[in-house]
XYZ file of N, CA and C in Angstrom:
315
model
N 16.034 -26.956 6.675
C 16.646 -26.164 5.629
C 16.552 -24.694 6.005
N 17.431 -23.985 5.818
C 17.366 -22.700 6.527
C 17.055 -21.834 5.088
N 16.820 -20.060 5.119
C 16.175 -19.863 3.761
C 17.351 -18.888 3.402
N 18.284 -19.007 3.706
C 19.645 -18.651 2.827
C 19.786 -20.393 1.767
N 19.427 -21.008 1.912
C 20.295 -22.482 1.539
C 19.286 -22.576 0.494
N 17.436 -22.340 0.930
C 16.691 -22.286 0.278
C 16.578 -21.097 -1.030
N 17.100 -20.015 -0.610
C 17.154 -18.795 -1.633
C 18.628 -18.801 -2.378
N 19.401 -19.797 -1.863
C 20.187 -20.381 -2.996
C 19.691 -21.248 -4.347
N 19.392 -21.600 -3.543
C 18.867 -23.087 -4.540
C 17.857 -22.348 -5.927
N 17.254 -21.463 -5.490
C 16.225 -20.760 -6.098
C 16.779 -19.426 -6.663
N 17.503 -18.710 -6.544
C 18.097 -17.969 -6.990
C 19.160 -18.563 -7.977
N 19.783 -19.804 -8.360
C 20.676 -20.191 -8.917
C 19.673 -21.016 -10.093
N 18.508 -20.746 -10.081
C 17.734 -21.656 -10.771
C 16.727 -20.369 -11.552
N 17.250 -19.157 -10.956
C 17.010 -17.698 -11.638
C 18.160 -17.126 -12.935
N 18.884 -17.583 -12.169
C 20.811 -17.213 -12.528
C 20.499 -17.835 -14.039
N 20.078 -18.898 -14.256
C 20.124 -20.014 -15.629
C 19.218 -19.514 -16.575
N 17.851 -19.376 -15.993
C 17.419 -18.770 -16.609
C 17.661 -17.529 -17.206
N 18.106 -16.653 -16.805
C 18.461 -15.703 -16.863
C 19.699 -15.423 -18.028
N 20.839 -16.545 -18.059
C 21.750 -16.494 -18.534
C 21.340 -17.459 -19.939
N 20.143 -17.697 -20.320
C 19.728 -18.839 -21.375
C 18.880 -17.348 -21.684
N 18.341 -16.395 -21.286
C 17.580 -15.329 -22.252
C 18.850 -14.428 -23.142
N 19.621 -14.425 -21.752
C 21.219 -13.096 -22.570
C 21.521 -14.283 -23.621
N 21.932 -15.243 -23.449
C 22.305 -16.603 -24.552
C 21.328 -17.037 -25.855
N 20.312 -17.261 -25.588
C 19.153 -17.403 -26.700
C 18.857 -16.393 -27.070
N 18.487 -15.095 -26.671
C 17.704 -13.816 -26.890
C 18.436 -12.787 -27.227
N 18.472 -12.083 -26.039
C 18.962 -11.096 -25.902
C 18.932 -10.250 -24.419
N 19.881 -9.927 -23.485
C 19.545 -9.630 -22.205
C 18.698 -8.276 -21.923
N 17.864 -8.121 -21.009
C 16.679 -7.803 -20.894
C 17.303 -6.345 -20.467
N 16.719 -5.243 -20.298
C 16.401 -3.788 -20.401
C 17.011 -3.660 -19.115
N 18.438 -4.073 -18.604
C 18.787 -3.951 -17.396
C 18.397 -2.530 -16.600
N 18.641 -1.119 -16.986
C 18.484 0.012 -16.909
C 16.941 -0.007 -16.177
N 16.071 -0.536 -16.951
C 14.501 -0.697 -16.604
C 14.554 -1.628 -15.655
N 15.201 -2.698 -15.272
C 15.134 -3.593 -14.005
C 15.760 -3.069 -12.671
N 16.821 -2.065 -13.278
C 17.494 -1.808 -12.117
C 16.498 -0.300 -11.234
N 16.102 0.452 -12.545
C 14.907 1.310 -11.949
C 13.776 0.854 -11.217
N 13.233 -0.190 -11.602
C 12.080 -1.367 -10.710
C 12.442 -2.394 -9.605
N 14.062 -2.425 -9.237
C 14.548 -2.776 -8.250
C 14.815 -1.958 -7.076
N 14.536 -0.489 -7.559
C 14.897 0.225 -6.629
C 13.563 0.744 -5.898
N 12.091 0.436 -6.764
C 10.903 0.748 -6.139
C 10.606 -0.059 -5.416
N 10.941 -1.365 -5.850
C 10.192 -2.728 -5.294
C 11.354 -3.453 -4.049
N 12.423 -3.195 -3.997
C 13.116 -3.603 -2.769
C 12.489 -2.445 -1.402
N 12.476 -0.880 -2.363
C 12.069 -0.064 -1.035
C 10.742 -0.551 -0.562
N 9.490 -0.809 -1.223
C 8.327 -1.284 -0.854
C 8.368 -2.938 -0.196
N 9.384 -3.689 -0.117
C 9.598 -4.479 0.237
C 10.320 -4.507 1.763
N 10.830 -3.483 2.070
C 11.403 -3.134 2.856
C 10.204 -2.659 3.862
N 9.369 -1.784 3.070
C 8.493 -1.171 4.240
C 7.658 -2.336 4.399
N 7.116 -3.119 3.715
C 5.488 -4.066 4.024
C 6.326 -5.130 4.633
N 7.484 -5.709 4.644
C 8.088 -6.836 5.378
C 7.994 -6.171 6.510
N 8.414 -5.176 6.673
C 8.644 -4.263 8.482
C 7.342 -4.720 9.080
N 6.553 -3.660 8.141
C 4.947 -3.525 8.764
C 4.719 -4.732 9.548
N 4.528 -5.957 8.387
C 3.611 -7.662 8.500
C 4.918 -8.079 9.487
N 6.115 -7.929 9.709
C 6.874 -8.716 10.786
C 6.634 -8.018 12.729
N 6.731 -6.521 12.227
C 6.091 -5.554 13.212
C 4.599 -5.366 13.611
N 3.932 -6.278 12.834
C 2.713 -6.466 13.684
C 2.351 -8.001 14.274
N 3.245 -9.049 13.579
C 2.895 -10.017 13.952
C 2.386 -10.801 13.334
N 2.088 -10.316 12.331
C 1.477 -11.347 10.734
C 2.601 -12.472 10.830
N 4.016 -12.028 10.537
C 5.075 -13.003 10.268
C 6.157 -13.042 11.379
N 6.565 -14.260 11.573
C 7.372 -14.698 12.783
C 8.789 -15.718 11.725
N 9.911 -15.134 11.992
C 11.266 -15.919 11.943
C 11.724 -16.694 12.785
N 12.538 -18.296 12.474
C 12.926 -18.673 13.204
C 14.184 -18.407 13.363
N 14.844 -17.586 14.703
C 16.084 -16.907 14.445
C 17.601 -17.597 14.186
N 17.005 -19.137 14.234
C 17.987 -20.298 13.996
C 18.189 -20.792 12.499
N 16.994 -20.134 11.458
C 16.930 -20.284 10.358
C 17.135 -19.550 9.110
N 18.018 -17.849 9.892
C 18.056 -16.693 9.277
C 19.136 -16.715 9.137
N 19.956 -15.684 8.288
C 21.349 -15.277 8.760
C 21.325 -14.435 9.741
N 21.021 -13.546 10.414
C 20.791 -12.467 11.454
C 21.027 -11.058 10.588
N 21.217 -10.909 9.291
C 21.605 -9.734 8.858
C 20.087 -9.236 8.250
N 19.500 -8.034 8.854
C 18.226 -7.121 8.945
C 18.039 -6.166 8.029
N 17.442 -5.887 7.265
C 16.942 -4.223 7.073
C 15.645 -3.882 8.122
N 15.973 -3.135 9.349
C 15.136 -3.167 10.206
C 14.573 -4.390 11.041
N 13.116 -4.853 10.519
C 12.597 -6.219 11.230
C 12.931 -7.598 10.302
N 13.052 -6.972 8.938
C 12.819 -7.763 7.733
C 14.498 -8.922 7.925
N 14.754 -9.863 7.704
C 15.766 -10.749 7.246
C 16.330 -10.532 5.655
N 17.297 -10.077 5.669
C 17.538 -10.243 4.374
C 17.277 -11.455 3.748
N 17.349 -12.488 4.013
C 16.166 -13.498 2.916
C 15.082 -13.163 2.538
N 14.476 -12.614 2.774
C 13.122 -11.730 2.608
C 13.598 -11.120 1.519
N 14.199 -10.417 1.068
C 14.513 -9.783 -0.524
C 14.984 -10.874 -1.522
N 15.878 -11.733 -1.222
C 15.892 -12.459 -2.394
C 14.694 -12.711 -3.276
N 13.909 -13.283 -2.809
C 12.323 -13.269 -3.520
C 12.301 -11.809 -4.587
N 12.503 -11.153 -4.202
C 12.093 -9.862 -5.054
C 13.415 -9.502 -5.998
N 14.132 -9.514 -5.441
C 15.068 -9.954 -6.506
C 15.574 -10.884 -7.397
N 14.648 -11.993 -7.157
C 14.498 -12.983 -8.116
C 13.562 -12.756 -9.121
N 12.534 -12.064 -8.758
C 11.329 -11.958 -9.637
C 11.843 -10.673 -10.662
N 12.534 -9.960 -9.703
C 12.969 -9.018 -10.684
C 14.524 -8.923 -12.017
N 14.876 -9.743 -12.175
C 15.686 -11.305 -13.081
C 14.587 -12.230 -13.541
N 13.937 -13.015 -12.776
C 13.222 -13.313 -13.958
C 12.405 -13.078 -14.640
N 11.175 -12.576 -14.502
C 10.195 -12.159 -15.314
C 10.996 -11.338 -16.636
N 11.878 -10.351 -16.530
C 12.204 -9.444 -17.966
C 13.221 -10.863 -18.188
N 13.903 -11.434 -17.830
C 14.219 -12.974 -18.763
C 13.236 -13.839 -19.572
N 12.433 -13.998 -18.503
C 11.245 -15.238 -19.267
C 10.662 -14.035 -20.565
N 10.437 -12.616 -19.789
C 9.512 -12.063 -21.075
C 10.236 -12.218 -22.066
N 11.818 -11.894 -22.262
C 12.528 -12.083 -23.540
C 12.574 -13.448 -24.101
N 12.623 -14.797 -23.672
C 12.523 -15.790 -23.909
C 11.383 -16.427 -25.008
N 10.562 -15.925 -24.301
C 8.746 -16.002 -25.013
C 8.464 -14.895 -25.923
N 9.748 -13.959 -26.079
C 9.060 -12.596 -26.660
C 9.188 -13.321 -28.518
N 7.687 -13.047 -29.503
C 8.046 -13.320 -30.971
C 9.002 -12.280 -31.473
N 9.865 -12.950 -32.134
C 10.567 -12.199 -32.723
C 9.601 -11.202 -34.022
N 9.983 -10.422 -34.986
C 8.993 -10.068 -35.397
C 8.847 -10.465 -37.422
N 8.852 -10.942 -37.952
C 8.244 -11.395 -39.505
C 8.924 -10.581 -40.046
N 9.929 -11.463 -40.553
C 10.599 -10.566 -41.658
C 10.246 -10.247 -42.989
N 10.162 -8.599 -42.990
C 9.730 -7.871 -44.208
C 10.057 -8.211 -45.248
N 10.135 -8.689 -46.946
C 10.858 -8.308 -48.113
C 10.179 -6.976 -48.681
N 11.063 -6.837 -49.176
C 10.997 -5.301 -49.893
C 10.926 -5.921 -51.497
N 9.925 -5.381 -51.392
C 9.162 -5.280 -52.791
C 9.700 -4.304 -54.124
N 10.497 -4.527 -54.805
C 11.253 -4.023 -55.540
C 10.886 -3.715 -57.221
């Protein structure tokens, strides 16, 4: 299984979730995800370099697409862009709504 086929499978199983919080809930603080996508892909970018550029982690180049940010495989971000879809989904999912007041008249 190569990890485009694998970060399908798993990303489309983000997608649902995701689309059952905007559907049940309410969709999540995109503005705030898209600001925390932009810290956490760059830090993702540098520590994949680092751990592939020292040798921590090895690709099989038959199992990638060949498309890089530097050392990193772009499969390597899906992960982080999954987490960053789901977690503000699941939090809205699980979030209590809050006890509705009467007004005391």
């Amino acid at each position: 299984m190569t990890y485009t086929l694998l970060n399908v499978v798993f990303l489309a199983i983000v997608a649902l979730v995701a689309i059952a919080a905007i559907v049940v809930r309410r969709a999540p603080r995109w503005r705030a995800v898209g600001l925390a996508a932009v810290l956490l892909l760059t830090l993702t970018a540098v520590f994949d370099n680092v751990i592939i550029g020292t040798g921590l982690v090895a690709y099989d180049d038959s199992l990638i697409s060949g498309v890089r940010i530097g050392l990193a495989p772009i499969e390597d971000f899906a992960y982080t862009v999954a987490a960053l879809v789901l977690l503000p989904s699941v939090w809205e999912l699980l979030r209590r709504t809050p006890a509705r007041q009467d007004s005391e008249s």
